[in-house]
Amino acid sequence: METIYIKSKSSIDKSKFTEKETCVLALGFFDGVHIGHQRILETAKRIAVQKQCAFGVMTFYPHPKDILFPHMEPMTYLTPLPLKEDRFEKLGVEKLFVVEFSPEFARLSPNDFIAQYIIGLGCIHVVAGFDYHYGYKGLGSMKTLSEYNPGSLEVTTVPKIQHEDEKISSTAIRKLLDEGHVQKIPMYLGDFYEINGEVNQSSLFYKKHQFLKLIVEKKYRMPKPGIYHIQVEIDGNNYDGTCHQISINEQHPSLLIQLKDCSVYPYKKRIKIKWLNYKYGKQNESYGMNEYMKKDELVI
């Protein structure tokens, strides 16, 4: 996959795109790359194969809310940009355009957005969800996109996808995380919610259990504080575990996790956490790291 980062203040040189470099573009922010997003991407990929051109995606960074509402809390992500890029590549995306969302970009008229960022990238067919909006104050819609210079740009609108009468969306998934309902997320996301992080404290062993502290990237959306059943992937192997403590500060979120029957020493390793089920509503202080360090049976 070729990833192209576009500064919103820079002009796009259309002349560098030859006939062979035309593309079908899927448009959206795609946080989570959930089931609804996947339907958009699958549709764009199928059309690209039919038209024998590149399968492309245009996304944006940072989230528009951080630019349009700077007084609000900074946005956290279901899929921070590196993870989102990885998901796109696995889904067969050939060209990924990451456009900087800036105040200048937010002021673009709908027609200027199409001319510069769609036609200007060699796009001949656009695919997006029914509620996609673009341009200044979101005045552009799928209807105005289809009306732009008819014949020069084809447009496919993907209808709403629902689960139990609720639209599958990034907002719905964030709400489930905020409420601790992680077991329901696969019906929206297609899999359990996952985060990546690095073990930054030496493992503590007690009988058949290993306890470790994980530092999580700051941009991840974290579940509601509580005790969770989790699955931990280390070096390609999966281990059953429990997350006992979620701490969020100004630096990075951190987790205190317990692994069962894991003899791997994961210090400084990058590991993956999948959130399977919410177990208890209150942080269990007895499982704090300091308590385990007091036990005679502890082996470091």
Coordinates of C-alpha atoms in Angstrom, one line a residue:
M1 CA 0.0 0.0 0.0
E2 CA 1.2 3.5 -0.9
T3 CA 0.5 6.1 1.8
I4 CA 0.5 9.7 0.7
Y5 CA 0.3 12.5 3.4
I6 CA -1.2 15.7 2.1
K7 CA -0.7 19.0 3.8
S8 CA -3.9 21.0 3.4
K9 CA -2.0 24.2 2.5
S10 CA -0.3 22.5 -0.4
S11 CA -1.7 22.5 -3.9
I12 CA -2.2 19.1 -5.7
D13 CA -0.6 18.8 -9.1
K14 CA -3.1 16.9 -11.2
S15 CA -0.7 16.5 -14.0
K16 CA 1.3 13.9 -12.1
F17 CA -1.6 11.4 -12.3
T18 CA -1.5 9.5 -15.6
E19 CA -4.4 7.5 -17.0
K20 CA -3.0 4.4 -15.4
E21 CA -3.0 6.0 -12.0
T22 CA -6.7 6.8 -11.9
C23 CA -8.5 5.5 -8.8
V24 CA -11.7 4.7 -7.0
L25 CA -11.8 6.6 -3.7
A26 CA -13.6 5.6 -0.5
L27 CA -14.2 8.7 1.6
G28 CA -14.5 8.9 5.4
F29 CA -12.7 9.3 8.7
F30 CA -13.0 5.6 9.3
D31 CA -12.3 5.6 13.0
G32 CA -12.5 1.9 14.1
V33 CA -12.9 0.6 10.5
H34 CA -16.1 -1.0 11.7
I35 CA -18.7 -3.1 9.8
G36 CA -20.2 -0.1 8.2
H37 CA -16.8 1.2 7.1
Q38 CA -15.9 -2.2 5.8
R39 CA -19.0 -2.2 3.6
I40 CA -17.9 1.1 2.0
L41 CA -14.3 -0.3 1.5
E42 CA -15.6 -3.5 0.0
T43 CA -17.8 -1.6 -2.4
A44 CA -15.0 0.7 -3.5
K45 CA -12.6 -2.3 -4.0
R46 CA -15.1 -4.2 -6.2
I47 CA -15.7 -1.1 -8.4
A48 CA -11.9 -0.5 -8.6
V49 CA -11.5 -4.1 -9.9
Q50 CA -14.3 -3.6 -12.4
K51 CA -12.8 -0.4 -13.7
Q52 CA -9.2 -1.8 -13.6
C53 CA -7.9 1.2 -11.6
A54 CA -6.4 1.6 -8.1
F55 CA -8.4 1.1 -5.0
G56 CA -7.9 4.2 -2.9
V57 CA -9.0 5.6 0.4
M58 CA -9.0 9.2 1.6
T59 CA -9.0 9.9 5.3
F60 CA -8.2 12.8 7.5
Y61 CA -6.1 13.6 10.6
P62 CA -6.6 15.0 13.2
H63 CA -10.3 14.5 13.9
P64 CA -12.3 17.5 12.7
K65 CA -13.6 18.0 16.2
D66 CA -10.1 18.9 17.4
I67 CA -10.0 21.7 14.8
L68 CA -13.6 22.9 14.9
F69 CA -14.0 22.7 18.6
P70 CA -10.5 23.3 20.2
H71 CA -12.0 24.2 23.6
M72 CA -13.3 20.6 24.0
E73 CA -11.4 17.6 25.3
P74 CA -8.9 16.3 22.7
M75 CA -10.3 13.4 20.6
T76 CA -9.4 9.9 21.4
Y77 CA -9.5 7.2 18.8
L78 CA -10.7 3.6 18.3
T79 CA -8.0 3.2 15.7
P80 CA -5.1 5.7 16.0
L81 CA -3.7 6.5 12.6
P82 CA -0.9 3.8 12.5
L83 CA -3.4 1.1 13.4
K84 CA -6.0 2.4 10.9
E85 CA -3.3 2.3 8.2
D86 CA -2.6 -1.3 9.0
R87 CA -6.3 -2.2 8.8
F88 CA -6.6 -0.5 5.4
E89 CA -3.6 -2.4 4.1
K90 CA -5.1 -5.7 5.3
L91 CA -8.3 -4.9 3.4
G92 CA -6.5 -4.5 0.1
V93 CA -6.2 -0.7 -0.1
E94 CA -3.6 0.3 -2.7
K95 CA -3.4 4.0 -2.3
L96 CA -4.1 5.8 1.0
F97 CA -4.4 9.6 1.1
V98 CA -4.1 11.1 4.6
V99 CA -5.2 14.7 4.4
E100 CA -4.3 17.1 7.2
F101 CA -7.5 18.5 8.6
S102 CA -6.7 22.2 9.4
P103 CA -8.6 25.4 9.7
E104 CA -7.8 26.2 6.1
F105 CA -9.1 22.8 5.0
A106 CA -12.3 23.3 7.0
R107 CA -12.9 26.6 5.1
L108 CA -12.8 24.9 1.6
S109 CA -16.1 25.2 -0.3
P110 CA -17.6 21.9 -1.4
N111 CA -16.7 22.5 -5.0
D112 CA -13.1 23.3 -4.2
F113 CA -12.8 20.2 -2.1
I114 CA -14.0 18.1 -5.1
A115 CA -11.8 19.8 -7.6
Q116 CA -8.6 19.7 -5.4
Y117 CA -9.0 16.6 -3.4
I118 CA -11.0 14.2 -5.6
I119 CA -10.6 15.2 -9.2
G120 CA -7.1 16.4 -8.3
L121 CA -6.1 12.9 -7.1
G122 CA -7.1 11.2 -10.3
C123 CA -10.4 9.9 -8.8
I124 CA -13.0 8.7 -11.3
H125 CA -15.5 7.1 -8.9
V126 CA -16.3 8.0 -5.3
V127 CA -17.8 5.7 -2.7
A128 CA -19.0 7.0 0.7
G129 CA -21.7 6.4 3.3
F130 CA -25.2 8.0 3.0
D131 CA -24.4 10.6 5.7
Y132 CA -21.0 11.7 4.4
H133 CA -20.5 15.5 4.4
Y134 CA -17.7 17.7 3.2
G135 CA -16.6 21.2 2.6
Y136 CA -17.2 24.4 4.6
K137 CA -19.7 23.7 7.5
G138 CA -20.4 20.3 5.9
L139 CA -22.5 21.9 3.2
G140 CA -21.5 19.2 0.7
S141 CA -23.4 15.9 0.8
M142 CA -23.7 12.8 -1.3
K143 CA -26.4 14.5 -3.3
T144 CA -24.3 17.6 -4.2
L145 CA -21.4 15.2 -4.9
S146 CA -23.4 13.3 -7.5
E147 CA -24.5 16.7 -9.0
Y148 CA -21.0 17.9 -9.5
N149 CA -20.2 18.1 -13.2
P150 CA -22.3 15.0 -14.2
G151 CA -20.5 12.6 -16.4
S152 CA -17.0 13.5 -15.1
L153 CA -17.3 11.7 -11.7
E154 CA -19.3 8.6 -10.7
V155 CA -20.7 8.3 -7.2
T156 CA -21.9 5.3 -5.2
T157 CA -23.7 5.9 -1.9
V158 CA -23.6 3.1 0.7
P159 CA -26.9 2.9 2.7
K160 CA -27.1 2.9 6.5
I161 CA -26.1 -0.4 8.2
Q162 CA -27.8 -1.2 11.6
H163 CA -27.6 -3.5 14.5
E164 CA -30.8 -3.9 16.6
D165 CA -32.3 -0.7 15.0
E166 CA -29.2 1.3 15.8
K167 CA -26.8 2.7 13.1
I168 CA -23.4 1.1 13.3
S169 CA -21.1 4.0 13.9
S170 CA -17.9 5.0 15.6
T171 CA -20.0 7.1 18.0
A172 CA -22.1 4.0 19.0
I173 CA -18.9 2.0 19.7
R174 CA -17.4 4.8 21.8
K175 CA -20.7 4.8 23.8
L176 CA -20.4 1.1 24.4
L177 CA -16.8 1.6 25.7
D178 CA -17.9 4.4 28.0
E179 CA -20.5 2.1 29.5
G180 CA -18.2 -0.9 29.8
H181 CA -20.3 -3.0 27.3
V182 CA -17.2 -4.4 25.5
Q183 CA -18.8 -7.8 24.9
K184 CA -21.3 -6.1 22.5
I185 CA -18.7 -4.3 20.4
P186 CA -18.0 -7.3 17.9
M187 CA -21.6 -6.8 16.6
Y188 CA -20.5 -3.3 15.5
L189 CA -16.8 -3.6 14.9
G190 CA -16.6 -7.1 13.5
D191 CA -14.2 -8.1 16.3
F192 CA -13.4 -7.3 20.0
Y193 CA -12.0 -3.9 20.7
E194 CA -8.2 -3.9 20.9
I195 CA -5.5 -1.6 21.9
N196 CA -1.7 -1.8 21.7
G197 CA 0.9 -0.8 24.3
E198 CA 4.3 -1.5 25.7
V199 CA 5.2 -3.3 29.0
N200 CA 7.2 -0.8 30.9
Q201 CA 7.6 -2.5 34.3
S202 CA 9.2 -5.8 35.2
S203 CA 6.8 -8.7 35.4
L204 CA 5.8 -10.0 38.8
F205 CA 5.0 -13.7 39.2
Y206 CA 2.7 -15.2 41.8
K207 CA 2.1 -18.9 41.6
K208 CA 0.8 -19.5 38.0
H209 CA 0.0 -15.8 37.4
Q210 CA 2.0 -13.0 36.0
F211 CA 1.3 -9.3 36.6
L212 CA 2.6 -6.5 34.5
K213 CA 2.1 -2.9 33.8
L214 CA 1.3 -1.7 30.3
I215 CA 1.7 1.8 28.9
V216 CA -0.9 2.6 26.3
E217 CA -0.6 5.1 23.5
K218 CA -2.2 8.4 24.5
K219 CA -4.6 8.6 21.5
Y220 CA -6.5 5.4 22.3
R221 CA -10.1 5.5 23.5
M222 CA -10.2 3.6 26.8
P223 CA -13.1 1.6 28.3
K224 CA -14.9 2.6 31.4
P225 CA -12.8 2.0 34.5
G226 CA -13.4 -1.5 36.0
I227 CA -12.2 -5.1 36.0
Y228 CA -12.2 -6.8 32.6
H229 CA -11.7 -10.2 31.1
I230 CA -9.1 -9.7 28.3
Q231 CA -7.0 -11.6 25.8
V232 CA -3.4 -10.7 25.4
E233 CA -1.3 -11.3 22.4
I234 CA 2.5 -11.6 22.9
D235 CA 4.8 -12.5 20.0
G236 CA 1.9 -14.0 18.1
N237 CA 0.6 -16.2 21.0
N238 CA -2.6 -15.5 22.9
Y239 CA -3.0 -15.6 26.7
D240 CA -6.1 -15.4 28.9
G241 CA -6.0 -12.5 31.3
T242 CA -7.7 -9.9 33.5
C243 CA -7.3 -6.1 33.5
H244 CA -7.4 -5.0 37.1
Q245 CA -6.7 -1.3 36.9
I246 CA -7.1 1.4 34.3
S247 CA -5.2 4.6 35.1
I248 CA -5.5 7.7 32.8
N249 CA -3.3 10.7 33.3
E250 CA -2.0 13.6 31.2
Q251 CA 0.9 11.5 29.9
H252 CA -0.4 8.0 28.8
P253 CA -3.1 5.6 30.0
S254 CA -1.7 2.6 31.9
L255 CA -3.1 -0.9 32.7
L256 CA -2.4 -3.4 35.4
I257 CA -3.0 -6.8 33.9
Q258 CA -2.8 -10.4 35.1
L259 CA -2.0 -13.2 32.8
K260 CA -2.6 -16.9 33.5
D261 CA -0.1 -19.6 32.5
C262 CA 2.2 -17.2 30.7
S263 CA 5.9 -17.8 31.2
V264 CA 7.0 -15.3 28.5
Y265 CA 9.0 -12.3 29.9
P266 CA 7.4 -9.4 28.0
Y267 CA 9.3 -6.4 29.4
K268 CA 9.6 -3.7 26.7
K269 CA 7.6 -5.8 24.3
R270 CA 4.7 -4.4 22.3
I271 CA 1.6 -6.4 23.1
K272 CA -2.1 -6.4 22.0
I273 CA -5.1 -6.3 24.3
K274 CA -8.6 -7.5 23.3
W275 CA -11.4 -6.5 25.7
L276 CA -13.7 -9.5 26.0
N277 CA -16.1 -8.8 28.9
Y278 CA -16.7 -6.4 31.8
K279 CA -16.5 -8.2 35.2
Y280 CA -16.7 -5.7 38.0
G281 CA -17.6 -2.1 38.4
K282 CA -15.1 -1.0 40.9
Q283 CA -11.3 -1.0 40.7
N284 CA -10.0 -3.8 42.9
E285 CA -7.4 -2.1 45.1
S286 CA -6.2 -5.4 46.5
Y287 CA -4.8 -6.2 43.1
G288 CA -2.6 -3.1 43.1
M289 CA 1.1 -3.6 42.1
N290 CA 2.3 -2.6 45.5
E291 CA 0.2 -5.2 47.2
Y292 CA 1.8 -8.0 45.1
M293 CA 5.3 -6.7 45.8
K294 CA 4.7 -7.3 49.5
K295 CA 4.0 -11.0 49.1
D296 CA 6.7 -13.5 50.1
E297 CA 5.8 -15.8 47.2
L298 CA 6.6 -13.1 44.6
V299 CA 9.4 -13.8 42.1
I300 CA 10.7 -10.9 40.0

